[in-house]
PDB file of C-alpha atoms in Angstrom:
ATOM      1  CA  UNK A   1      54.298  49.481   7.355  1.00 66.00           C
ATOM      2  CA  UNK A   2      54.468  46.177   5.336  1.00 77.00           C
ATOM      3  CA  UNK A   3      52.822  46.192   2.180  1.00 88.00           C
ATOM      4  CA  UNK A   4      51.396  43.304   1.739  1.00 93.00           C
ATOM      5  CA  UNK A   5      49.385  43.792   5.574  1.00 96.00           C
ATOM      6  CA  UNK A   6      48.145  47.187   4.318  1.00 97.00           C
ATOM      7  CA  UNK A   7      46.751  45.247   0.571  1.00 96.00           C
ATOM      8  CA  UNK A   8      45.441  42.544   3.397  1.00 97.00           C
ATOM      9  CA  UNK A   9      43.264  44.928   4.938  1.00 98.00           C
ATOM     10  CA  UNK A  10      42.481  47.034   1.905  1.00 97.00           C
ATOM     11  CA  UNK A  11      41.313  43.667   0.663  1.00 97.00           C
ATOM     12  CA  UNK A  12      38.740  43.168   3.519  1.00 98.00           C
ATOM     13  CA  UNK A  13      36.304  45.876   1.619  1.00 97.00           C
ATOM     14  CA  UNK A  14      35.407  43.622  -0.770  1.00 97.00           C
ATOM     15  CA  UNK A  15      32.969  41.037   0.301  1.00 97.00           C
ATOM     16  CA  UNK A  16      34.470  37.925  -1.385  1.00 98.00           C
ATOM     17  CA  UNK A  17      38.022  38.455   1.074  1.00 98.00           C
ATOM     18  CA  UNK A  18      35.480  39.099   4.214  1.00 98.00           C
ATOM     19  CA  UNK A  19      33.819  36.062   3.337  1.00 98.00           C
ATOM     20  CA  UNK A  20      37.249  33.683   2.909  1.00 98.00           C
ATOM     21  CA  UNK A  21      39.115  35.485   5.762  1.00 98.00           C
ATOM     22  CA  UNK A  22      35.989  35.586   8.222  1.00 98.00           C
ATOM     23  CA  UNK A  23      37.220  38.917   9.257  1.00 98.00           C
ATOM     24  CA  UNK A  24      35.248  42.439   8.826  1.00 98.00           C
ATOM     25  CA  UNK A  25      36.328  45.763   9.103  1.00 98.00           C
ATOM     26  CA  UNK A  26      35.123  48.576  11.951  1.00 98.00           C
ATOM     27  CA  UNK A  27      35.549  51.862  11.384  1.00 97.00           C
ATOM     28  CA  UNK A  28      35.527  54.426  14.073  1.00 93.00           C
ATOM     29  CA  UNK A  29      36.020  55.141  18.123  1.00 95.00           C
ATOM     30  CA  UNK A  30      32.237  54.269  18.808  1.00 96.00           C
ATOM     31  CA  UNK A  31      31.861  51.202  16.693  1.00 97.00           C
ATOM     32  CA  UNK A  32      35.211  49.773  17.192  1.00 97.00           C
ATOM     33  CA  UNK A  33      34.703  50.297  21.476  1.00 96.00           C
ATOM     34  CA  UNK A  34      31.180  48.285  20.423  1.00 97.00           C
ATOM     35  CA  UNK A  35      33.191  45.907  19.005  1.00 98.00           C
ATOM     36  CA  UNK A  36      36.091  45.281  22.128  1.00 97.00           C
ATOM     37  CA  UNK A  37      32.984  44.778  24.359  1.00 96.00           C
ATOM     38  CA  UNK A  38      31.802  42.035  21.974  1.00 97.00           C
ATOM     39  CA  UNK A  39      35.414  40.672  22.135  1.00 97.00           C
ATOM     40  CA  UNK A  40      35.731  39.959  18.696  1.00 98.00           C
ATOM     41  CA  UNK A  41      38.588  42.658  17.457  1.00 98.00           C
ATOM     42  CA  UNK A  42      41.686  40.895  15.688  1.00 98.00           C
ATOM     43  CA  UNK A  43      43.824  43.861  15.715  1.00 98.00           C
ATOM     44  CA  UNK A  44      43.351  47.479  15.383  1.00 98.00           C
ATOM     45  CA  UNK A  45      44.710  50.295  13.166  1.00 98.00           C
ATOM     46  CA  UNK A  46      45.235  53.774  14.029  1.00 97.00           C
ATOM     47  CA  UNK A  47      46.417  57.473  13.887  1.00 96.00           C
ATOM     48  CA  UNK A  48      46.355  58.079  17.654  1.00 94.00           C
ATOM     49  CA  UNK A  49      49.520  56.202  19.049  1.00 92.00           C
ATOM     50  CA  UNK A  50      48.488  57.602  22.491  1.00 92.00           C
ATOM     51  CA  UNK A  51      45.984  55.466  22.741  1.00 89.00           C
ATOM     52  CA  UNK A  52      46.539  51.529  23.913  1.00 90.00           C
ATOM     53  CA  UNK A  53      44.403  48.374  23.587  1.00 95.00           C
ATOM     54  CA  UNK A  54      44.738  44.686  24.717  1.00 95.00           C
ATOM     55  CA  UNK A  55      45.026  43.637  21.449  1.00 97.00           C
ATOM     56  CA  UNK A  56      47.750  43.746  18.676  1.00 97.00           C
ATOM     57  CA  UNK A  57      47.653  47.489  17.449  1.00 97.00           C
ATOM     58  CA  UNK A  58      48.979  48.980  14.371  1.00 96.00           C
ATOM     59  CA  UNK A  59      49.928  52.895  14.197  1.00 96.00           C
ATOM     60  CA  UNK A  60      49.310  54.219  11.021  1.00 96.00           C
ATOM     61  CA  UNK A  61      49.744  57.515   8.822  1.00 96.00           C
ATOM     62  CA  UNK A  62      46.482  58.938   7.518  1.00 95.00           C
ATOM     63  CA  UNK A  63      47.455  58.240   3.386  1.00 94.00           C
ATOM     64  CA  UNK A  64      47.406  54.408   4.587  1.00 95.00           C
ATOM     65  CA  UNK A  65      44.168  55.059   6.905  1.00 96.00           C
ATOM     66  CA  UNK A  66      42.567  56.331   3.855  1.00 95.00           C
ATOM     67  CA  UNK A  67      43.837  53.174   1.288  1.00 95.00           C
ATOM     68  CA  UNK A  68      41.961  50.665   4.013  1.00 97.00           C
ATOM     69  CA  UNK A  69      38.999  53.459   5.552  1.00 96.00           C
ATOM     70  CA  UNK A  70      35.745  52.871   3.552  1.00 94.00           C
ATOM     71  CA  UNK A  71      35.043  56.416   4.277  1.00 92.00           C
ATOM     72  CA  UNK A  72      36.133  59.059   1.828  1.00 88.00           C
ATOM     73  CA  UNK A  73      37.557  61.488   4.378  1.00 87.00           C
ATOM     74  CA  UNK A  74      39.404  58.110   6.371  1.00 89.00           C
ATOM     75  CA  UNK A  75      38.875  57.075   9.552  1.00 94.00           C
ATOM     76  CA  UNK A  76      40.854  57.916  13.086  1.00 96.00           C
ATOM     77  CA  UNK A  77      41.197  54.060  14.006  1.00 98.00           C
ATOM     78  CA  UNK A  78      40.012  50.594  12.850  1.00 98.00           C
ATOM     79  CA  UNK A  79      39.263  46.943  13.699  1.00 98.00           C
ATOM     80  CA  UNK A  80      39.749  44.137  11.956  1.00 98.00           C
ATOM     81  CA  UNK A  81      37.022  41.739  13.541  1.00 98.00           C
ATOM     82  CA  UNK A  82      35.938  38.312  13.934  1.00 98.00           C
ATOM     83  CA  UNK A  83      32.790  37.263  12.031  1.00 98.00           C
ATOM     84  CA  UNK A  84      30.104  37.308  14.385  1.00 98.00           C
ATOM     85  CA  UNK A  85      28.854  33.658  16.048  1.00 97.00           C
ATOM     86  CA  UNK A  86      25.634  32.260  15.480  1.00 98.00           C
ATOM     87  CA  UNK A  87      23.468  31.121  18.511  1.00 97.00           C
ATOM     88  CA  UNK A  88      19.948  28.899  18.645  1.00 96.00           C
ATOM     89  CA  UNK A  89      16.877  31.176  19.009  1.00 96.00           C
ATOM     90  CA  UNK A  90      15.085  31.478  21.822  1.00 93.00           C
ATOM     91  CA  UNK A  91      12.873  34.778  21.798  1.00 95.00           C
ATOM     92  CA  UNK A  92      11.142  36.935  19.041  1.00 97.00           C
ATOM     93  CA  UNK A  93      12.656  36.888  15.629  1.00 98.00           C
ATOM     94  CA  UNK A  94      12.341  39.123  12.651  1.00 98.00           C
ATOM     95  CA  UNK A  95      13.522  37.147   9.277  1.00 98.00           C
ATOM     96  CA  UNK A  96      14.114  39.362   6.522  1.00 98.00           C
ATOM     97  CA  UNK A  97      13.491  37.975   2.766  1.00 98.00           C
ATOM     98  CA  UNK A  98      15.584  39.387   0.216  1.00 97.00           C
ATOM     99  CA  UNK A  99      16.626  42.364   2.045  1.00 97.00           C
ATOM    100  CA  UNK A 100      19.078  44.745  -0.193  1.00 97.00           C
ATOM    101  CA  UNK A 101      19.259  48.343   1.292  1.00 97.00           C
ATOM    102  CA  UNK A 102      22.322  48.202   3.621  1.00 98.00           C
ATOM    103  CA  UNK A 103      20.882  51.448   5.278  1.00 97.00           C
ATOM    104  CA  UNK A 104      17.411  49.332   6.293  1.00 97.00           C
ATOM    105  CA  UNK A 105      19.182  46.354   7.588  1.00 98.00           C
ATOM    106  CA  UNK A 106      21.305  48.667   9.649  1.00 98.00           C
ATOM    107  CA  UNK A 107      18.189  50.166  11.075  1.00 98.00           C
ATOM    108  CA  UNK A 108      16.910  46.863  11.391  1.00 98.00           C
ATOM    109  CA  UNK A 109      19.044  46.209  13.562  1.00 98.00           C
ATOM    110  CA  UNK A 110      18.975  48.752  15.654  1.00 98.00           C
ATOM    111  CA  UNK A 111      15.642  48.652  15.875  1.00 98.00           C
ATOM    112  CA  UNK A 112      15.801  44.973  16.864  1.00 98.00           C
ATOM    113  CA  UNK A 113      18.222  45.573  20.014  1.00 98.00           C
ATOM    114  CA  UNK A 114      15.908  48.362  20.969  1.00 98.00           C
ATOM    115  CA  UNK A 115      12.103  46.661  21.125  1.00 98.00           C
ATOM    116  CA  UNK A 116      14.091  43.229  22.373  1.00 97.00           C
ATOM    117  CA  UNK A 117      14.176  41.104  19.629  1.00 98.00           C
ATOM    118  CA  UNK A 118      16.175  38.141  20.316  1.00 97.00           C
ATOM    119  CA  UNK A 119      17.372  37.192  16.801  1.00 98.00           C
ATOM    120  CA  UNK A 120      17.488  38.652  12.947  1.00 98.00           C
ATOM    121  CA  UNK A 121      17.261  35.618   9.845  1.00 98.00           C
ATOM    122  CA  UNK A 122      18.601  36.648   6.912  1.00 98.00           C
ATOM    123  CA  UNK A 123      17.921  35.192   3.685  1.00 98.00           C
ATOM    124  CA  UNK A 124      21.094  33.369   2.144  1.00 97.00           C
ATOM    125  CA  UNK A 125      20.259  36.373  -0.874  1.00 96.00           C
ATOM    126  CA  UNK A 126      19.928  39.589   1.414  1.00 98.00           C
ATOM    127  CA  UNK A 127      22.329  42.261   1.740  1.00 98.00           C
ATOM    128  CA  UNK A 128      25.874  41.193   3.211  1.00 98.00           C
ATOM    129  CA  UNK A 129      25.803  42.203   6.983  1.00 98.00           C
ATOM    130  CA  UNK A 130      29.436  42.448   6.984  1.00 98.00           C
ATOM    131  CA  UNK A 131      28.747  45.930   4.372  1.00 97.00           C
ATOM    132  CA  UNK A 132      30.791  48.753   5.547  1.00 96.00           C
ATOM    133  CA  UNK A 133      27.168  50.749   5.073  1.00 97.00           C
ATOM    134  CA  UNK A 134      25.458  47.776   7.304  1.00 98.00           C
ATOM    135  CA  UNK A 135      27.776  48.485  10.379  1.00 97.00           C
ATOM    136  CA  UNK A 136      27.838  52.174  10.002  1.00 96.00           C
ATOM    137  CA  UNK A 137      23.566  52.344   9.827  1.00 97.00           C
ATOM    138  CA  UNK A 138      23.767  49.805  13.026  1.00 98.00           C
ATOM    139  CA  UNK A 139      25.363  52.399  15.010  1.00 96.00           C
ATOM    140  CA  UNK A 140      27.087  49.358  16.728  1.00 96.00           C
ATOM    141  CA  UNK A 141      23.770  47.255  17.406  1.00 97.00           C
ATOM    142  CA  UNK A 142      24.784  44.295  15.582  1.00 97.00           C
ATOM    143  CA  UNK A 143      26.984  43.800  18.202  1.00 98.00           C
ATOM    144  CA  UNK A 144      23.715  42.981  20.640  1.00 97.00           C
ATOM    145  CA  UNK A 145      21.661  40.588  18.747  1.00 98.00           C
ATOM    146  CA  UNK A 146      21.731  37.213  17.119  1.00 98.00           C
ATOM    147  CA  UNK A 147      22.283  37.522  13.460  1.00 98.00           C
ATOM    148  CA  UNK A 148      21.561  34.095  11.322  1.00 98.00           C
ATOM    149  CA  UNK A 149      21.860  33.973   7.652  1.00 98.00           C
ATOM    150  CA  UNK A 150      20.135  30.694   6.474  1.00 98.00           C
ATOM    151  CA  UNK A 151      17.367  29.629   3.956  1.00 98.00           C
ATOM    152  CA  UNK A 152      14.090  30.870   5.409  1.00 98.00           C
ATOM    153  CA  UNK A 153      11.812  28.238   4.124  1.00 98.00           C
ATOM    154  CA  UNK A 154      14.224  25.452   5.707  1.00 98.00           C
ATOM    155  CA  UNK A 155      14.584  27.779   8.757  1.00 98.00           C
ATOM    156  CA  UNK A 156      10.850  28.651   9.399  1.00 97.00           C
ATOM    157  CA  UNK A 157       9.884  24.334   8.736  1.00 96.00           C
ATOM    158  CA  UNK A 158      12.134  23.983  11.457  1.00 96.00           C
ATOM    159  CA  UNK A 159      10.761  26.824  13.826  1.00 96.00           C
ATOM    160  CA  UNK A 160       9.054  25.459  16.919  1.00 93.00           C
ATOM    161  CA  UNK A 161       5.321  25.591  16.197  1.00 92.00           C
ATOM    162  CA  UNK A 162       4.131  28.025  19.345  1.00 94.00           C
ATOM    163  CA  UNK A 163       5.486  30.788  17.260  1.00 97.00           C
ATOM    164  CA  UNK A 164       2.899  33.035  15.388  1.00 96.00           C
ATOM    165  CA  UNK A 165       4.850  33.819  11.673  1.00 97.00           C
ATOM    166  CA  UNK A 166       3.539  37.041  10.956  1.00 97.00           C
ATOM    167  CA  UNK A 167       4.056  39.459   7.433  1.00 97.00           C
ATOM    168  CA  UNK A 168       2.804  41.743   5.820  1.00 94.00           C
ATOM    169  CA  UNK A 169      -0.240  42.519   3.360  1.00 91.00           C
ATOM    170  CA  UNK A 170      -2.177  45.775   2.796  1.00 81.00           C
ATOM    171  CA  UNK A 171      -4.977  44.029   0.764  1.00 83.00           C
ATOM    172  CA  UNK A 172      -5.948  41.048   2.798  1.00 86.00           C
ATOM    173  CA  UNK A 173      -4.002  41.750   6.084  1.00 92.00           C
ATOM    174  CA  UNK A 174      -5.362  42.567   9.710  1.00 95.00           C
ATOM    175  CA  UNK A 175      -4.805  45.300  11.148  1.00 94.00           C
ATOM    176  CA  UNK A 176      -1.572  45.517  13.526  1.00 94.00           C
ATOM    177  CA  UNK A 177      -3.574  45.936  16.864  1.00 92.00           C
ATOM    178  CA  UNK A 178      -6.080  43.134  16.401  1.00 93.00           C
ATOM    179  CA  UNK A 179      -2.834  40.217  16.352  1.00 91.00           C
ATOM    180  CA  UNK A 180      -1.589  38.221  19.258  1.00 86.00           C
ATOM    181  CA  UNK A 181       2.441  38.730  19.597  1.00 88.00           C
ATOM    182  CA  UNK A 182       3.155  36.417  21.926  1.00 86.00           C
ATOM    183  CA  UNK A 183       6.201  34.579  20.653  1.00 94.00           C
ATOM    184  CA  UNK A 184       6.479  35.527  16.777  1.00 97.00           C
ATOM    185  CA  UNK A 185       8.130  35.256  14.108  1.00 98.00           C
ATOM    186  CA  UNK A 186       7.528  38.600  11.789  1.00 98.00           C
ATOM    187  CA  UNK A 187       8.651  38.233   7.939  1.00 98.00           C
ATOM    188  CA  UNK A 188      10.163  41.358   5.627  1.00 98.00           C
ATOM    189  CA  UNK A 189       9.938  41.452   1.967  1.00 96.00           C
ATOM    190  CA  UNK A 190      12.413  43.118  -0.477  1.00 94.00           C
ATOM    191  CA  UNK A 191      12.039  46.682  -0.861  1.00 93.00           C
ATOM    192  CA  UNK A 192      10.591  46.433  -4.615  1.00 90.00           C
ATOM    193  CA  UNK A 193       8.706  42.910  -4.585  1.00 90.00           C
ATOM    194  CA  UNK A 194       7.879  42.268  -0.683  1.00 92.00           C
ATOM    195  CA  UNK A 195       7.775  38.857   0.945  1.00 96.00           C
ATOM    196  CA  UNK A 196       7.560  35.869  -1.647  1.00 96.00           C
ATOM    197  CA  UNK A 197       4.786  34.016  -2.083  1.00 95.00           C
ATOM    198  CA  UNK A 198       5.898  30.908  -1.067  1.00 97.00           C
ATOM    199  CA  UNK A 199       7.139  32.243   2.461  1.00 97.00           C
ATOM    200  CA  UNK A 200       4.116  33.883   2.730  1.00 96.00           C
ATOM    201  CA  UNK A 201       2.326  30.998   2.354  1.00 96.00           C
ATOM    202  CA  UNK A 202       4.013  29.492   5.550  1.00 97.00           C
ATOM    203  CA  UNK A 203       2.911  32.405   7.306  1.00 97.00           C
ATOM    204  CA  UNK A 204      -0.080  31.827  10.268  1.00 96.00           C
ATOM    205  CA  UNK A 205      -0.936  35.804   9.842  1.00 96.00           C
ATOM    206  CA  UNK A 206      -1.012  38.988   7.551  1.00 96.00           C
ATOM    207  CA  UNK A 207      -1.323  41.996   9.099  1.00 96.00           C
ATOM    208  CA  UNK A 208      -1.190  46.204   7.373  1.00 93.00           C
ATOM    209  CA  UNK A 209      -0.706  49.337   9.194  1.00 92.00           C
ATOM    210  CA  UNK A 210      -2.910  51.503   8.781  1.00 90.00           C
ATOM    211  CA  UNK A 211      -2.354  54.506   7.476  1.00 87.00           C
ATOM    212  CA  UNK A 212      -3.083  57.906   5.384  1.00 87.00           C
ATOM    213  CA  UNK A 213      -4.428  57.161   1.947  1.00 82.00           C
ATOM    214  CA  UNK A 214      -2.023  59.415   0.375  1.00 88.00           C
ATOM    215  CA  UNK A 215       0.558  56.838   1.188  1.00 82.00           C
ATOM    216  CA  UNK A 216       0.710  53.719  -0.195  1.00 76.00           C
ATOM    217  CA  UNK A 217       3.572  52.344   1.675  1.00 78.00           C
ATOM    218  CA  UNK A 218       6.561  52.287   4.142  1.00 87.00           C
ATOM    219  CA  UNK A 219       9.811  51.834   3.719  1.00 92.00           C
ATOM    220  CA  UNK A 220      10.920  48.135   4.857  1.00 96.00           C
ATOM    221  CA  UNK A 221      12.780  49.380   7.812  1.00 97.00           C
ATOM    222  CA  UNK A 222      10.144  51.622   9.001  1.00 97.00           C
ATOM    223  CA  UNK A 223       7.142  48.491   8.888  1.00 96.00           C
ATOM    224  CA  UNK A 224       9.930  45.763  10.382  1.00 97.00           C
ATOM    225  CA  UNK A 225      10.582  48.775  12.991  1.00 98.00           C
ATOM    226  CA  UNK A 226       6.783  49.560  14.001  1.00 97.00           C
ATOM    227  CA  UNK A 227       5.814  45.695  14.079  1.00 97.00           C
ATOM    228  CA  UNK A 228       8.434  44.621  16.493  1.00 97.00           C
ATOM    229  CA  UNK A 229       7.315  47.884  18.937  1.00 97.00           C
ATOM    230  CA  UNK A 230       3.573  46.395  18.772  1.00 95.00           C
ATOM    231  CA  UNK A 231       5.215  43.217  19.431  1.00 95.00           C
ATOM    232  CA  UNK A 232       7.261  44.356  22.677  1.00 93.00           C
ATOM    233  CA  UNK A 233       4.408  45.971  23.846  1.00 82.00           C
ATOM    234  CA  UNK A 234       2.239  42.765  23.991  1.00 65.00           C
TER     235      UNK A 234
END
């Protein structure tokens, strides 16, 4: 195997090379099939050389899968893949302000495809999407919605004004079942300092979820999750 492909690939870890090259790594049978569907693979890498696919394909031994894998143990096969396009909205969004926990955007996500959600905004200072962590958490979902990483305040100026922009506040908020869904636009904060102020200034309504008084909050993934099911059941 040539060297210098192998220290290409190894190089796609790092988010600076994903970010030049455009190109993201998938990691295993179930995400990288995700990924074919989407028709966005480059080229794959692999143990199995019983296996074909209509792209170019690269067989492997394990102490190179390992060098490129994210994964400690190594993966059985890899894609390299496109970065994914970006598309108008033209449904429900969720924007997410300052996001950092790979793990919550990748349930996010998933929670996103699964209440119908047609897009995801990401602040240009969230968590990469393209974070080995990200995918994995997704379980492949990314692959199924319309992912935007742009400057919120510009973005939600821009947003068509029969949206309802909708966050977050357990002080002054409303509770979940008293708000209109119809067409929103819901807004999560960063796990440690929530939504900033001036974004939720811009917002039409605050809603909180209520909940037992021993707890004094959700994770991020958990309130973006339960608001967009009370907005797909509207």
């Amino acid at each position: 195997m040539n060297n210098d492909k192998v220290k290409f690939w190894q190089k796609l870890n790092q988010k600076k090379y994903r970010n030049i090259e455009k190109l993201f790594l998938v990691e295993d049978e179930h995400l990288v099939n995700e990924s074919l569907k989407k028709g966005v693979v480059k080229e794959i890498i692999t143990l199995d050389q019983s296996k074909s696919y209509d792209v170019p394909t690269f067989f492997v031994t394990e102490k190179i899968m390992k060098l490129i894998s994210s994964q400690i143990t190594g993966a059985k096969v890899i894609a390299v893949c496109r970065y994914l396009e970006e598309r108008d909205v033209c449904g429900n969004v969720i924007l997410l302000d300052r996001l950092q926990d790979p793990g919550n955007l990748g349930t996010i996500i998933r929670s996103a495809v699964a209440f119908n959600f047609d897009s995801i905004i990401l602040s240009d200072d969230s968590v990469d999407l393209y974070n080995p962590k990200v995918i994995r958490a997704s379980e492949g979902m990314l692959f199924h919605v319309n992912i935007i990483r742009t400057n919120l305040v510009n973005f939600l100026n821009d947003l068509d004004n029969d949206y309802m922009k909708i966050t977050t506040d357990v002080v002054n908020g409303k509770n979940i079942k008293d708000i209109n869904y119809k067409k929103c636009a819901i807004v999560i904060g960063n796990e440690g300092q929530g939504v900033s102020d001036i974004i939720k200034n811009m917002c039409d309504e605050k809603v909180y979820i209520k909940m037992n008084s021993n707890c004094e909050s959700l994770n991020a993934a958990v309130t973006a999750s339960i608001l967009m099911y009370e907005a797909s059941h509207e």
